[in-house]
Amino acid sequence: GDNIRNTFLYDPLRVRYVEGTLQRLGADDPAYDGSRKPLAARFRPLDGPGELEIVNVHLASKRHQHGLFAPVDPGVDPREELRVEQAAIVAEHLERLRARGVDYYVTGDFNDFEFSATLRALTGDHSVNLVDSVPEELRYDYNHRGVSQALMHGVVARRQLDGRTAEYEILHANALTGSRPGHGGDKASDHAYVIARLEIG
């Protein structure tokens, strides 16, 4: 049913949702017309100080990208510019969070490489992609047209790394066995799973 929605699952015995912080970013922006809107919400640990705003994204897909060996325009991705526009909207939200001193973690399916214009538009000089901390040979979570790549990312403010723990791990099982999008199977996802461990300030 094409019902891929962004959502949050959280353990109320460990964290509390901060009332009134849930919002959809870019809901009225043309860049997100007919596309999944990033979902943002803030959480507070029950056993410690601080808050963390989590932004869950699913940017425009690579479904229309030409294969690397296509006879016409090999590798061309007609939706790349759209993803850059979408990422810039999220980056504006992060700028407002930094101005208020709020920690954040942006995660989800960015549908683009860690070295792409999409990720550069999002990270700028103030944020860091935790995927860059993973050894290059392990830096993949999806097999797209036979190319293993990282499409999931974890972005935090650069200042969140100062004297604090920030770890990122990719669990590769799904990306290794492959799947056919739109076809049934026994896998919950066609992506690998990622785990971030963040120390909240």
Short mmCIF file of C-alpha atoms in Angstrom, two decimals:
data_model
loop_
_atom_site.label_atom_id
_atom_site.label_comp_id
_atom_site.label_asym_id
_atom_site.label_seq_id
_atom_site.Cartn_x
_atom_site.Cartn_y
_atom_site.Cartn_z
CA GLY A 1 0.00 0.00 0.00
CA ASP A 2 3.00 2.35 -0.28
CA ASN A 3 2.36 3.27 3.34
CA ILE A 4 5.93 4.01 4.44
CA ARG A 5 5.61 6.48 7.30
CA ASN A 6 8.12 8.00 9.68
CA THR A 7 7.40 7.23 13.31
CA PHE A 8 9.00 6.80 16.74
CA LEU A 9 9.04 3.79 19.02
CA TYR A 10 10.35 4.56 22.49
CA ASP A 11 10.50 2.96 25.93
CA PRO A 12 8.50 5.06 28.43
CA LEU A 13 10.43 3.40 31.26
CA ARG A 14 13.62 5.07 29.99
CA VAL A 15 12.60 8.29 28.26
CA ARG A 16 9.73 10.76 28.30
CA TYR A 17 8.31 12.44 25.23
CA VAL A 18 8.35 16.22 25.71
CA GLU A 19 4.76 17.29 25.13
CA GLY A 20 4.17 19.71 22.27
CA THR A 21 7.45 19.03 20.44
CA LEU A 22 6.13 16.65 17.76
CA GLN A 23 6.10 18.28 14.33
CA ARG A 24 6.41 17.54 10.62
CA LEU A 25 9.13 19.57 8.93
CA GLY A 26 8.56 21.05 5.48
CA ALA A 27 4.86 20.21 5.53
CA ASP A 28 4.05 23.30 3.45
CA ASP A 29 7.22 23.38 1.35
CA PRO A 30 7.09 22.36 -2.34
CA ALA A 31 10.23 20.24 -1.85
CA TYR A 32 8.10 17.83 0.19
CA ASP A 33 5.04 17.75 -2.08
CA GLY A 34 4.05 14.11 -2.45
CA SER A 35 6.99 13.06 -0.29
CA ARG A 36 7.40 11.85 3.28
CA LYS A 37 7.86 14.73 5.70
CA PRO A 38 10.59 14.52 8.34
CA LEU A 39 9.13 13.88 11.79
CA ALA A 40 10.73 15.67 14.76
CA ALA A 41 10.14 15.10 18.47
CA ARG A 42 12.04 15.72 21.68
CA PHE A 43 12.73 13.18 24.41
CA ARG A 44 14.07 13.46 27.95
CA PRO A 45 15.76 10.58 29.84
CA LEU A 46 14.08 9.62 33.10
CA ASP A 47 17.37 8.96 34.88
CA GLY A 48 19.43 11.97 33.88
CA PRO A 49 19.50 15.56 32.67
CA GLY A 50 19.17 16.97 29.17
CA GLU A 51 16.96 16.50 26.15
CA LEU A 52 17.46 15.10 22.67
CA GLU A 53 15.48 16.14 19.60
CA ILE A 54 15.25 13.32 17.09
CA VAL A 55 14.49 14.04 13.45
CA ASN A 56 13.38 11.02 11.45
CA VAL A 57 13.76 11.48 7.68
CA HIS A 58 12.92 9.53 4.55
CA LEU A 59 14.10 11.71 1.67
CA ALA A 60 13.11 11.32 -2.00
CA SER A 61 13.97 7.86 -3.24
CA LYS A 62 16.52 6.71 -5.82
CA ARG A 63 13.88 4.63 -7.56
CA HIS A 64 14.29 6.61 -10.81
CA GLN A 65 18.10 6.60 -10.79
CA HIS A 66 19.70 5.13 -13.92
CA GLY A 67 21.89 2.08 -13.37
CA LEU A 68 25.67 2.45 -13.51
CA PHE A 69 25.70 0.55 -16.81
CA ALA A 70 22.55 2.04 -18.34
CA PRO A 71 22.94 2.78 -22.08
CA VAL A 72 21.70 6.37 -21.56
CA ASP A 73 22.91 8.70 -18.77
CA PRO A 74 24.45 5.96 -16.60
CA GLY A 75 24.17 6.69 -12.89
CA VAL A 76 22.11 9.87 -13.39
CA ASP A 77 19.72 10.48 -10.49
CA PRO A 78 16.96 12.94 -11.47
CA ARG A 79 15.87 13.38 -7.84
CA GLU A 80 19.24 14.34 -6.37
CA GLU A 81 18.53 18.09 -6.48
CA LEU A 82 15.22 17.49 -4.73
CA ARG A 83 16.95 15.64 -1.90
CA VAL A 84 19.37 18.56 -1.49
CA GLU A 85 16.39 20.92 -1.16
CA GLN A 86 14.77 18.61 1.38
CA ALA A 87 18.00 18.35 3.39
CA ALA A 88 18.35 22.15 3.44
CA ILE A 89 14.93 22.43 5.11
CA VAL A 90 16.04 20.02 7.84
CA ALA A 91 19.31 21.97 8.19
CA GLU A 92 17.32 25.16 8.89
CA HIS A 93 15.51 23.35 11.70
CA LEU A 94 18.84 22.18 13.15
CA GLU A 95 20.16 25.74 13.07
CA ARG A 96 17.25 26.83 15.26
CA LEU A 97 17.94 23.96 17.67
CA ARG A 98 21.64 24.90 17.96
CA ALA A 99 20.69 28.50 18.69
CA ARG A 100 18.66 27.23 21.68
CA GLY A 101 21.36 24.77 22.77
CA VAL A 102 19.22 21.69 22.05
CA ASP A 103 21.02 18.41 21.26
CA TYR A 104 19.76 16.55 18.19
CA TYR A 105 20.08 13.32 16.26
CA VAL A 106 18.91 13.13 12.63
CA THR A 107 18.39 9.61 11.38
CA GLY A 108 16.50 7.62 8.79
CA ASP A 109 16.75 6.89 5.08
CA PHE A 110 18.52 9.79 3.34
CA ASN A 111 18.66 7.88 0.04
CA ASP A 112 22.11 9.32 -0.62
CA PHE A 113 25.80 8.73 0.06
CA GLU A 114 27.73 10.13 3.03
CA PHE A 115 29.83 12.23 0.61
CA SER A 116 26.82 13.51 -1.37
CA ALA A 117 25.58 17.07 -1.82
CA THR A 118 22.53 16.01 0.21
CA LEU A 119 24.60 15.25 3.30
CA ARG A 120 26.78 18.31 2.79
CA ALA A 121 23.65 20.49 2.72
CA LEU A 122 22.56 18.97 6.01
CA THR A 123 25.82 18.90 7.95
CA GLY A 124 27.53 22.13 6.85
CA ASP A 125 30.19 23.25 9.34
CA HIS A 126 28.07 22.70 12.45
CA SER A 127 27.01 19.05 12.24
CA VAL A 128 28.75 15.69 11.88
CA ASN A 129 27.62 12.50 10.16
CA LEU A 130 28.42 9.58 12.48
CA VAL A 131 28.61 7.25 9.46
CA ASP A 132 32.03 8.81 8.82
CA SER A 133 33.24 7.19 12.06
CA VAL A 134 32.53 3.69 10.67
CA PRO A 135 35.45 2.00 8.84
CA GLU A 136 35.00 2.40 5.08
CA GLU A 137 34.78 -1.34 4.43
CA LEU A 138 31.81 -1.55 6.85
CA ARG A 139 30.12 1.66 5.69
CA TYR A 140 27.06 0.23 3.94
CA ASP A 141 23.48 -0.55 4.90
CA TYR A 142 21.81 -1.14 1.53
CA ASN A 143 22.47 -2.85 -1.78
CA HIS A 144 21.15 -0.63 -4.56
CA ARG A 145 21.46 -2.03 -8.09
CA GLY A 146 24.40 -4.16 -6.96
CA VAL A 147 26.24 -1.33 -5.21
CA SER A 148 26.66 -1.56 -1.43
CA GLN A 149 26.26 1.90 0.06
CA ALA A 150 25.22 3.86 3.14
CA LEU A 151 21.79 5.43 2.76
CA MET A 152 21.01 5.61 6.49
CA HIS A 153 22.93 8.25 8.39
CA GLY A 154 23.18 9.69 11.90
CA VAL A 155 23.76 13.44 12.17
CA VAL A 156 24.55 15.27 15.41
CA ALA A 157 25.78 18.76 16.27
CA ARG A 158 29.57 19.00 16.24
CA ARG A 159 29.54 20.31 19.82
CA GLN A 160 27.83 17.08 20.95
CA LEU A 161 31.12 15.26 20.34
CA ASP A 162 33.11 17.47 22.72
CA GLY A 163 33.97 15.22 25.65
CA ARG A 164 30.91 13.04 25.14
CA THR A 165 30.29 9.55 23.80
CA ALA A 166 28.83 9.25 20.31
CA GLU A 167 29.03 5.80 18.74
CA TYR A 168 27.45 4.49 15.53
CA GLU A 169 27.16 0.89 14.37
CA ILE A 170 25.68 -0.74 11.26
CA LEU A 171 24.26 -4.27 11.57
CA HIS A 172 24.70 -5.71 8.10
CA ALA A 173 22.48 -8.80 7.86
CA ASN A 174 19.70 -7.39 5.65
CA ALA A 175 22.06 -5.57 3.29
CA LEU A 176 24.00 -8.79 2.72
CA THR A 177 21.07 -11.05 1.92
CA GLY A 178 19.29 -8.56 -0.33
CA SER A 179 15.61 -8.17 -1.09
CA ARG A 180 13.31 -7.05 -3.87
CA PRO A 181 11.40 -3.89 -2.96
CA GLY A 182 7.66 -4.37 -3.29
CA HIS A 183 7.89 -8.14 -2.94
CA GLY A 184 6.89 -10.14 0.11
CA GLY A 185 9.44 -11.89 2.26
CA ASP A 186 10.42 -12.68 5.80
CA LYS A 187 12.58 -9.56 6.32
CA ALA A 188 11.22 -6.55 8.16
CA SER A 189 13.33 -4.20 6.05
CA ASP A 190 15.48 -4.09 2.91
CA HIS A 191 17.98 -1.96 4.86
CA ALA A 192 20.46 -2.95 7.53
CA TYR A 193 19.73 -1.70 11.03
CA VAL A 194 21.78 1.02 12.68
CA ILE A 195 22.45 1.71 16.35
CA ALA A 196 23.57 5.05 17.76
CA ARG A 197 24.75 5.45 21.35
CA LEU A 198 24.69 9.11 22.35
CA GLU A 199 25.59 10.73 25.64
CA ILE A 200 23.08 13.53 26.25
CA GLY A 201 24.44 16.79 27.62
#
